[in-house]
Coordinates of N, CA and C in Angstrom, one line a residue:
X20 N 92.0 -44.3 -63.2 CA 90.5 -44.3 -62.8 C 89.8 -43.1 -63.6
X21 N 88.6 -43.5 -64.4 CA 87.9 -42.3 -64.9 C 86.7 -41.5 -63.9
X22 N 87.0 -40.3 -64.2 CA 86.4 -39.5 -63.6 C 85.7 -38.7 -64.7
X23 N 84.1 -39.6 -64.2 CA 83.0 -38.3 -64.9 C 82.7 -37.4 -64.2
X24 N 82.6 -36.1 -65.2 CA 82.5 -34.8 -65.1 C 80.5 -35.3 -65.1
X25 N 79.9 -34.6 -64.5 CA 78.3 -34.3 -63.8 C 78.3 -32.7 -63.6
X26 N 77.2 -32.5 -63.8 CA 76.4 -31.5 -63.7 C 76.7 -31.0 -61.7
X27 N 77.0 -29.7 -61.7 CA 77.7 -29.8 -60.4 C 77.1 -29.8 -59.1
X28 N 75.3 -29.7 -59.2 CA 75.0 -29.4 -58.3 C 74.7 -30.8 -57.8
X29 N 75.2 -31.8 -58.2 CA 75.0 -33.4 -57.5 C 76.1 -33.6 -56.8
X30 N 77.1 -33.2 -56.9 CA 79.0 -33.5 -56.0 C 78.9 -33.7 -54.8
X31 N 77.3 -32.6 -54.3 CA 77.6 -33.2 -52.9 C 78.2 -34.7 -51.9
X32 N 77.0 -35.8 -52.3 CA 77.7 -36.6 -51.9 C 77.4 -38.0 -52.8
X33 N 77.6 -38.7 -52.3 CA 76.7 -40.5 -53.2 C 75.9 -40.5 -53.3
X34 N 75.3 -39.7 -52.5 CA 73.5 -40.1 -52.7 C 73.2 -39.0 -53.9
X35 N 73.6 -37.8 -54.4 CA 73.5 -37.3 -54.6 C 73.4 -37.7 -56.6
X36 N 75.0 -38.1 -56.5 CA 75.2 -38.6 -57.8 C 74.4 -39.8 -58.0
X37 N 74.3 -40.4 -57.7 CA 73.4 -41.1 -57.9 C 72.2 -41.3 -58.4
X38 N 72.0 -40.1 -57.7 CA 70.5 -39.7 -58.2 C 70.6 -39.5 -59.5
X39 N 71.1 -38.0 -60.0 CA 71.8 -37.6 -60.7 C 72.2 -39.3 -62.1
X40 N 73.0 -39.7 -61.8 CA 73.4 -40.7 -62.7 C 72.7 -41.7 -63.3
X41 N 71.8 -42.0 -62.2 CA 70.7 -43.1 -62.9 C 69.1 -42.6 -62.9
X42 N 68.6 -41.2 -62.4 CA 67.5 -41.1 -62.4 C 67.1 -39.8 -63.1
X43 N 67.7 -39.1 -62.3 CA 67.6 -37.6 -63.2 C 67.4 -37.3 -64.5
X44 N 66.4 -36.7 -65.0 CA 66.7 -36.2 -66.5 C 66.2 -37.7 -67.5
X45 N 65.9 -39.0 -66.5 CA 65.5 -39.9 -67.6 C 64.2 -39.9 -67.8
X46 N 64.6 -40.3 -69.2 CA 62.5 -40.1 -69.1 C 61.7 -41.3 -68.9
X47 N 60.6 -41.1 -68.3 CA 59.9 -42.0 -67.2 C 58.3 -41.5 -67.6
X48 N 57.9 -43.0 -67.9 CA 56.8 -42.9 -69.0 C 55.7 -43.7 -67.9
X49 N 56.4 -44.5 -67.1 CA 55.3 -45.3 -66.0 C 54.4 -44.2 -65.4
X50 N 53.1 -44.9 -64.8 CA 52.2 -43.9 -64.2 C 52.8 -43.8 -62.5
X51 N 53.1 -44.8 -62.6 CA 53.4 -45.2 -61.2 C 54.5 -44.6 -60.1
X52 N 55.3 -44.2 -61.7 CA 56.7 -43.7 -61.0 C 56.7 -41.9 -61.2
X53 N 56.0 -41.8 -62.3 CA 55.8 -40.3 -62.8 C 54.8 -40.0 -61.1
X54 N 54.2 -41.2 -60.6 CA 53.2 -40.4 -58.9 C 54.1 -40.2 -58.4
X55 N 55.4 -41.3 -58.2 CA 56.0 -40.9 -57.1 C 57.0 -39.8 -56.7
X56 N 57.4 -39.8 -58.0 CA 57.9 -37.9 -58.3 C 57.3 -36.9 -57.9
X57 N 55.6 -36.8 -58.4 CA 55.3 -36.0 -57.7 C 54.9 -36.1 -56.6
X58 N 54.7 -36.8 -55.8 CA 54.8 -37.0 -54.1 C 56.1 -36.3 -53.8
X59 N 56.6 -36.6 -54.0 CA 58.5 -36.3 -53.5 C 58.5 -34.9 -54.2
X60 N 58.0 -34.1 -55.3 CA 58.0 -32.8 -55.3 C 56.9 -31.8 -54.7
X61 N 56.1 -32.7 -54.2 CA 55.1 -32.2 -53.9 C 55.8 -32.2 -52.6
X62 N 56.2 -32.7 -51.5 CA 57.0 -32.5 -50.6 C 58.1 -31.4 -50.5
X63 N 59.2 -31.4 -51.3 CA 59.8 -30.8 -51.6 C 59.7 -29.7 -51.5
X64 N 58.7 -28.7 -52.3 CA 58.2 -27.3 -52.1 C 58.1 -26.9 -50.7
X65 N 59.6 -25.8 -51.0 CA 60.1 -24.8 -49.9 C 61.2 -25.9 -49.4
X66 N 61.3 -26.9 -49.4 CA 62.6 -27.8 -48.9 C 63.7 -27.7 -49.7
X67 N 64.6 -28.2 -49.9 CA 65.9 -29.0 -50.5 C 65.3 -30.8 -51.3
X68 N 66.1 -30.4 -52.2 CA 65.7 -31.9 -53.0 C 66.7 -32.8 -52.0
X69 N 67.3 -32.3 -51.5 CA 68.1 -33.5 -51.1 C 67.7 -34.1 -49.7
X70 N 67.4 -33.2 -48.8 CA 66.3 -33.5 -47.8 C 65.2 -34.5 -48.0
X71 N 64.6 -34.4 -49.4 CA 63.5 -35.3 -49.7 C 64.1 -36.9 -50.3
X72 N 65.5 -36.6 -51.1 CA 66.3 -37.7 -51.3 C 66.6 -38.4 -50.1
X73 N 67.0 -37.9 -48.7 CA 67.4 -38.8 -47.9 C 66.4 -39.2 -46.9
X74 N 64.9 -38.9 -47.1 CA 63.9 -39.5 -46.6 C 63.0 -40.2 -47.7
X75 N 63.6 -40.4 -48.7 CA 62.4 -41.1 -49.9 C 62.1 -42.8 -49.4
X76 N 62.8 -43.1 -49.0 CA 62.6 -45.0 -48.3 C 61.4 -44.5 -47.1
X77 N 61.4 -43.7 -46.5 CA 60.6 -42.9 -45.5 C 59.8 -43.1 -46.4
X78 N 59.6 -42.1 -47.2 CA 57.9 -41.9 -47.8 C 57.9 -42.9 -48.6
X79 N 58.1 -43.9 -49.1 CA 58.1 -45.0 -50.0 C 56.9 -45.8 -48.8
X80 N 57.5 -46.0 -47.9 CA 57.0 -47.0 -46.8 C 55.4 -46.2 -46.2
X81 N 55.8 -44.8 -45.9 CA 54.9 -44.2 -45.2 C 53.5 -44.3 -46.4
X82 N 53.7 -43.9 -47.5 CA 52.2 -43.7 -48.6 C 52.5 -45.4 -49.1
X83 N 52.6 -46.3 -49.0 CA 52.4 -47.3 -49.3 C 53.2 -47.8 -51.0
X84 N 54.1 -47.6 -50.8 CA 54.9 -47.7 -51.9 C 54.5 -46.8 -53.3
X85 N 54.3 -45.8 -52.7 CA 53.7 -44.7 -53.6 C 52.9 -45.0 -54.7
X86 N 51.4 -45.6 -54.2 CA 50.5 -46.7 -54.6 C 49.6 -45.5 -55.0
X87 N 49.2 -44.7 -55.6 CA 48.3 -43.8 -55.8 C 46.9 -44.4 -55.4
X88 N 46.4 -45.3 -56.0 CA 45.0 -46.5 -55.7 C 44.8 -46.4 -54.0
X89 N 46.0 -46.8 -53.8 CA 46.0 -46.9 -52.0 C 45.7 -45.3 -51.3
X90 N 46.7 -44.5 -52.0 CA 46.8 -43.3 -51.1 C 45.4 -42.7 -51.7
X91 N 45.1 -42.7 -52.1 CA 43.6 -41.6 -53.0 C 42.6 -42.3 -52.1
X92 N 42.9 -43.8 -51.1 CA 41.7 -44.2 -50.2 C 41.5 -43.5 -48.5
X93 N 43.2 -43.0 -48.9 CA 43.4 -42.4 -47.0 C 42.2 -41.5 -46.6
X94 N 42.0 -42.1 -45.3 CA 41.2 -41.3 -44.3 C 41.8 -40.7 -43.3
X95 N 41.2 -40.4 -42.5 CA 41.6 -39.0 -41.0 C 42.9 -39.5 -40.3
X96 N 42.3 -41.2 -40.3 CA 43.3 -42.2 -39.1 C 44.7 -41.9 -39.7
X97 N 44.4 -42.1 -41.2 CA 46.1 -42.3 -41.7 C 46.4 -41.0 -41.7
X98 N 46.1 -39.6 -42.2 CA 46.4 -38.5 -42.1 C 47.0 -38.1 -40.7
X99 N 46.3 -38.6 -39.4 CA 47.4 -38.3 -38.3 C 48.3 -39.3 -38.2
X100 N 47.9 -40.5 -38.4 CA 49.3 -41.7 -38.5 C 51.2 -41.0 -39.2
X101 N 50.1 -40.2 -40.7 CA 51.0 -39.8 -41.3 C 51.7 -38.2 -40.7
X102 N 51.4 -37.8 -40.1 CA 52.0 -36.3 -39.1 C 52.5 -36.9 -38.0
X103 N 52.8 -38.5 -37.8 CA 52.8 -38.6 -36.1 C 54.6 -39.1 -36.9
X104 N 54.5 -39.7 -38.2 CA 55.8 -40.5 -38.3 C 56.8 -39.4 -38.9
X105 N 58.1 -39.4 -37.8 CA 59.0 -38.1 -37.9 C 60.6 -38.7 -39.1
X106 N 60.1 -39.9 -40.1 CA 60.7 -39.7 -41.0 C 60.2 -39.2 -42.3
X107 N 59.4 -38.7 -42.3 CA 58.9 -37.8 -43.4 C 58.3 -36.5 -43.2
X108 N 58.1 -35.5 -43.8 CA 57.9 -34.1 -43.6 C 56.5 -34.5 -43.7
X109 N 56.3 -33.8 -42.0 CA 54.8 -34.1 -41.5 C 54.2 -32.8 -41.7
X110 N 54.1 -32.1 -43.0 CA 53.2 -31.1 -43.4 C 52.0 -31.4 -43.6
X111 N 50.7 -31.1 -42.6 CA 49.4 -31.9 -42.5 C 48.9 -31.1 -44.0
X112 N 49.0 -29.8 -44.6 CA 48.4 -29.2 -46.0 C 49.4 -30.3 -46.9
X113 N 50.8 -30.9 -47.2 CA 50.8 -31.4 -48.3 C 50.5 -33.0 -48.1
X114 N 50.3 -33.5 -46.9 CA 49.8 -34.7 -46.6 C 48.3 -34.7 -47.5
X115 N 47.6 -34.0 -46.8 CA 46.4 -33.8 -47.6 C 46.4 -33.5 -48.8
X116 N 47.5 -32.5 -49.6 CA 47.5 -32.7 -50.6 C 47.6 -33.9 -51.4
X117 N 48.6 -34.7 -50.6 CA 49.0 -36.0 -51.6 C 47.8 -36.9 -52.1
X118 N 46.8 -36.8 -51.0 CA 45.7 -37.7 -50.8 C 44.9 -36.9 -52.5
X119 N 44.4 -35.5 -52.3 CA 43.8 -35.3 -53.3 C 44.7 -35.1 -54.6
X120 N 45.9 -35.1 -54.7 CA 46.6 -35.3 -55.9 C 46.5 -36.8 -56.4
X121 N 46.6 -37.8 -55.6 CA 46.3 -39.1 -56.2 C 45.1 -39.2 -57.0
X122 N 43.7 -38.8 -56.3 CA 42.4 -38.6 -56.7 C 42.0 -37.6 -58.2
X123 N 42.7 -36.9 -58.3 CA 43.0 -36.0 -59.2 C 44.3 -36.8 -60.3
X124 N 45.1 -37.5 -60.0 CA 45.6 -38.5 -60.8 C 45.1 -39.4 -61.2
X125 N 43.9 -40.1 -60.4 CA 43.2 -41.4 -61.3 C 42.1 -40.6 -62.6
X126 N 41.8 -39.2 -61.5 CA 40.8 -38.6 -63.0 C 41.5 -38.6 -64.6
X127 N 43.0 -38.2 -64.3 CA 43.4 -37.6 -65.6 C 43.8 -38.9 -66.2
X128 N 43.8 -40.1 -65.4 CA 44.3 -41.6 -66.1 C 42.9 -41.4 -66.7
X129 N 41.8 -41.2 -66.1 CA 40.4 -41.6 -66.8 C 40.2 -41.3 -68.3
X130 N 40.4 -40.3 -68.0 CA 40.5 -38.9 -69.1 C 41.4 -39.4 -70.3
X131 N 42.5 -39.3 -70.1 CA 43.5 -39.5 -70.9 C 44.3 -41.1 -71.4
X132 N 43.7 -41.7 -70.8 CA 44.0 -43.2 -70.6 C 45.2 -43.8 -69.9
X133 N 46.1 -42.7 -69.5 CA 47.0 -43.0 -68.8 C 47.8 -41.5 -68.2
X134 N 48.5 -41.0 -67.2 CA 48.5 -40.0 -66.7 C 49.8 -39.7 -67.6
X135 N 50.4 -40.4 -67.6 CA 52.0 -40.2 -68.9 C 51.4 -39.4 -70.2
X136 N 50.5 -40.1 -70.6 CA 49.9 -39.7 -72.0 C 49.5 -37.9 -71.8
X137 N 49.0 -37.5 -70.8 CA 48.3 -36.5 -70.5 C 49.3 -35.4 -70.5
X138 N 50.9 -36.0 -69.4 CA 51.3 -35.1 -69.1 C 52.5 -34.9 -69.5
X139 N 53.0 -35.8 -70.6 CA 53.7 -35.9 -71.5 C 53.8 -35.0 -72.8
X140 N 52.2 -34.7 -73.7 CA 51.3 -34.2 -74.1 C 51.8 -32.5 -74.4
X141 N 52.1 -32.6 -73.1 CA 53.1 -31.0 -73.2 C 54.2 -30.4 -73.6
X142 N 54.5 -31.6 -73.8 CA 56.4 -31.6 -74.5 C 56.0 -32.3 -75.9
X143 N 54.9 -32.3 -76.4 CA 54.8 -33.2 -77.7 C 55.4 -34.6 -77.6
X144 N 55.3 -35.0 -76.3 CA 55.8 -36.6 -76.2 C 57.2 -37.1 -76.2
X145 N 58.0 -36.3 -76.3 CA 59.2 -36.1 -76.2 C 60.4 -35.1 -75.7
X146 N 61.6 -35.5 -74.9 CA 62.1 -34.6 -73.8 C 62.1 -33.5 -74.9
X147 N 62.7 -32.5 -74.0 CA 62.8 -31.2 -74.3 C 64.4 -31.0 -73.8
X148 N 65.2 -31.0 -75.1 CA 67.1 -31.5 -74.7 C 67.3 -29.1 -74.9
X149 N 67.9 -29.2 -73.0 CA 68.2 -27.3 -73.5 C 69.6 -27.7 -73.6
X150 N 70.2 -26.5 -74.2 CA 71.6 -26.5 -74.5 C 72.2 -25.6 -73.6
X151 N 72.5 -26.6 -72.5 CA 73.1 -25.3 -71.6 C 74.9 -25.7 -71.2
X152 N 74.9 -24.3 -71.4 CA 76.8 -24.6 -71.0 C 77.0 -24.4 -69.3
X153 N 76.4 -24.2 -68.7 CA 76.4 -24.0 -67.6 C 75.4 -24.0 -66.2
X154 N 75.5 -24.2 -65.1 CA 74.0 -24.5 -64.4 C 73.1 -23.0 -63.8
X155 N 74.3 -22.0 -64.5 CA 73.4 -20.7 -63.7 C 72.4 -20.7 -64.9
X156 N 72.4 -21.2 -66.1 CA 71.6 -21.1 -67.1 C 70.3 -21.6 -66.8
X157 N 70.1 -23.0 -66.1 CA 69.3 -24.0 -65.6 C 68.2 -22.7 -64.9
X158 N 66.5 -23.0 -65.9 CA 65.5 -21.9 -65.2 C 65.1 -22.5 -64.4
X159 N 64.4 -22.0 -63.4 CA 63.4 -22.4 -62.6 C 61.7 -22.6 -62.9
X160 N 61.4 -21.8 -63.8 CA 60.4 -22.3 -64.3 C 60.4 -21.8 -66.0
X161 N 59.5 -22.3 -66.7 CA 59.4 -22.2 -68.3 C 58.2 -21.4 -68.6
X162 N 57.8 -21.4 -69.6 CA 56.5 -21.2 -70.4 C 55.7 -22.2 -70.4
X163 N 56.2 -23.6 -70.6 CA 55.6 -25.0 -70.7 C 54.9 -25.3 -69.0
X164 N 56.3 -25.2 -67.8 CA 55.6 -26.0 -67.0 C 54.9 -24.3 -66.2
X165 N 54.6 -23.3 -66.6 CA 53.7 -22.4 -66.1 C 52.1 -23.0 -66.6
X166 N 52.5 -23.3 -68.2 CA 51.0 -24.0 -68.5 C 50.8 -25.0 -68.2
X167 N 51.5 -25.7 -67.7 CA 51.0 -27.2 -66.8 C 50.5 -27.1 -65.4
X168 N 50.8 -26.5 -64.9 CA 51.2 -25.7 -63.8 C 49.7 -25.3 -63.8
X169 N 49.3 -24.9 -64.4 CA 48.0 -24.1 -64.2 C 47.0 -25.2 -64.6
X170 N 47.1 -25.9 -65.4 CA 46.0 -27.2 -65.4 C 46.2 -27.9 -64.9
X171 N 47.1 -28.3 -64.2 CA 46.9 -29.1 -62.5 C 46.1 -28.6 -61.8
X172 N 46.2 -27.2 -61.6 CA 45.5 -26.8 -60.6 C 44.0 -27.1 -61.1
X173 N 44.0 -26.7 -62.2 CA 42.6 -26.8 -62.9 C 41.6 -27.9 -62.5
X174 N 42.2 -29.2 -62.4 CA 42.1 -30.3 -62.5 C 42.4 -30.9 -61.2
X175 N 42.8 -29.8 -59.7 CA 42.6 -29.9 -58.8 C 44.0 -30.8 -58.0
X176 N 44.5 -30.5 -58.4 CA 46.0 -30.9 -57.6 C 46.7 -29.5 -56.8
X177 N 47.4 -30.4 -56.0 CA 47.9 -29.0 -54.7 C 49.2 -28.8 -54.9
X178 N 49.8 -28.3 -54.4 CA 51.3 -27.6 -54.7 C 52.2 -28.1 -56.0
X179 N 51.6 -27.6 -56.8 CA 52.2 -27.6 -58.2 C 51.9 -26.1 -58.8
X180 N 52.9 -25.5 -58.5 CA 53.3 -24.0 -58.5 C 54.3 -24.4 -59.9
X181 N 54.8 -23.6 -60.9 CA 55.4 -23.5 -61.9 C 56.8 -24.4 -61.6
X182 N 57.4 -23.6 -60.6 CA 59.2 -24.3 -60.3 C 58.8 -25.9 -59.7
X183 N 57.8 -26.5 -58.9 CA 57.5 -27.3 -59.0 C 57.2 -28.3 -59.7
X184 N 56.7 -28.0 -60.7 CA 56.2 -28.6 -61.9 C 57.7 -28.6 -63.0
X185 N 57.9 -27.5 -62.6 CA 59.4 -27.6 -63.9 C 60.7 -28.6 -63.0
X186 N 60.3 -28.9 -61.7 CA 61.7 -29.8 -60.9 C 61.2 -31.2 -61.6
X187 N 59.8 -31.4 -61.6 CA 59.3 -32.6 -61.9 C 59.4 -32.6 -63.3
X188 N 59.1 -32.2 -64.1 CA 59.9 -32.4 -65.6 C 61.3 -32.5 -65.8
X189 N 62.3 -31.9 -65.0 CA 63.5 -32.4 -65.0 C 63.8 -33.6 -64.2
X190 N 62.9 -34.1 -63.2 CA 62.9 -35.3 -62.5 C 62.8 -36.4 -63.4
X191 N 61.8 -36.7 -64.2 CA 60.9 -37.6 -65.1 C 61.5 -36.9 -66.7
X192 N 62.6 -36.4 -66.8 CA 62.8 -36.4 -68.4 C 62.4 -36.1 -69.0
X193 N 61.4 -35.3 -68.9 CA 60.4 -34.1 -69.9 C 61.4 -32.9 -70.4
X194 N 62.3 -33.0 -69.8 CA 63.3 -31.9 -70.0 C 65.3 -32.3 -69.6
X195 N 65.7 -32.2 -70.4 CA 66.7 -32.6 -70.2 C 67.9 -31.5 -70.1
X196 N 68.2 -31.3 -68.6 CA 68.6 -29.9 -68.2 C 70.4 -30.5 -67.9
X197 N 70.4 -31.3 -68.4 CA 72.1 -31.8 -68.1 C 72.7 -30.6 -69.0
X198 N 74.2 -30.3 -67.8 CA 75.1 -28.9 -69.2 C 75.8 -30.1 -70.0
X199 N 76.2 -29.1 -71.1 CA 76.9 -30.0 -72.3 C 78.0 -30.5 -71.8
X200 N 78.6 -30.3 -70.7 CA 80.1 -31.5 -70.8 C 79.7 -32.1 -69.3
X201 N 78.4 -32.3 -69.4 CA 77.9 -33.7 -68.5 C 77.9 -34.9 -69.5
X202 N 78.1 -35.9 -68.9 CA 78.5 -37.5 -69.0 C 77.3 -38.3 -69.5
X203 N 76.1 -37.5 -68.7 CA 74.5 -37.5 -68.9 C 74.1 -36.9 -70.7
X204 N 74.5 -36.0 -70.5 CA 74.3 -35.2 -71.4 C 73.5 -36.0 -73.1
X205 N 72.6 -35.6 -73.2 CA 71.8 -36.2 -74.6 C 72.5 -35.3 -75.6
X206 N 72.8 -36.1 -76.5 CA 72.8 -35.5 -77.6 C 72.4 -35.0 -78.6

């Protein structure tokens, strides 16, 4: 039986690798799915990714299949609907955030023609492959997503702090932080 070697901090369990194996680190050009990342990192902040991994069917269901169109309409009703349901982290500041991050997502579709184009744009449209031999190497934040990091804000989006912004570039494949004798690993 072959056994791939992964990047170690996924071993925990199935869900883990998983993630890891088919999602991580690929790059993801949709508007749709690049939202739903940041929902789920926008969550994340101060959690565990993997906390947000084993409630993402949760928040899939709870923001409407992570419909940006939809969520950028929520009002008050769903805002407590959404603090009342105890499968998703009922943080009423990033609930609210999500609402005005969607809204702030359709601007930069406006703007840019599509939110990929915009935020892709940063990496010159192409991942960013580090060469790392190991995971203590793996930063927490860059140069790149400090400057992104800061024109979100600009542009009015909520908890997108630098390490935030840099989980979501390694989420969405803007950066490809696999160590070299991962299985993943770009060449």
């Amino acid at each position: 039986m072959e056994t791939k070697i992964r990047c170690s901090w996924c071993e925990k369990d199935d869900l883990y690798r998983n993630y890891h194996d088919n999602e991580w680190g690929n790059p993801v050009y949709d508007d749709a799915t690049i939202f739903e990342f940041l929902i789920l990192e926008t969550f994340q902040a101060g959690l565990s990714w993997y906390t947000i991994l084993n409630k993402r069917e949760n928040f899939r269901k709870a923001f409407d299949q992570f419909d940006y169109r939809k969520v950028s309409l929520y009002q008050e009703d769903k805002v407590q609907e959404l603090l009342q349901n105890a499968g998703i982290i009922r943080n009423q500041l990033k609930i609210r955030g999500t609402i005005s991050n969607a809204i702030a997502f359709m601007k930069v579709q406006e703007e840019f023609g599509s939110f990929s184009k915009y935020i892709w744009g940063f990496v010159n449209h192409k991942p960013i492959v580090n060469n790392l031999k190991s995971m203590v190497e793996i930063k927490a934040t860059t140069e790149i997503s400090d400057i992104l990091s800061k024109d979100l804000k600009k542009r009015g989006f909520k908890f997108v702090g630098s390490t935030v912004v840099y989980a979501h570039m390694q989420a969405t494949g803007m950066v490809d932080d696999h160590i070299a004798t991962c299985w993943k690993r770009t060449n």
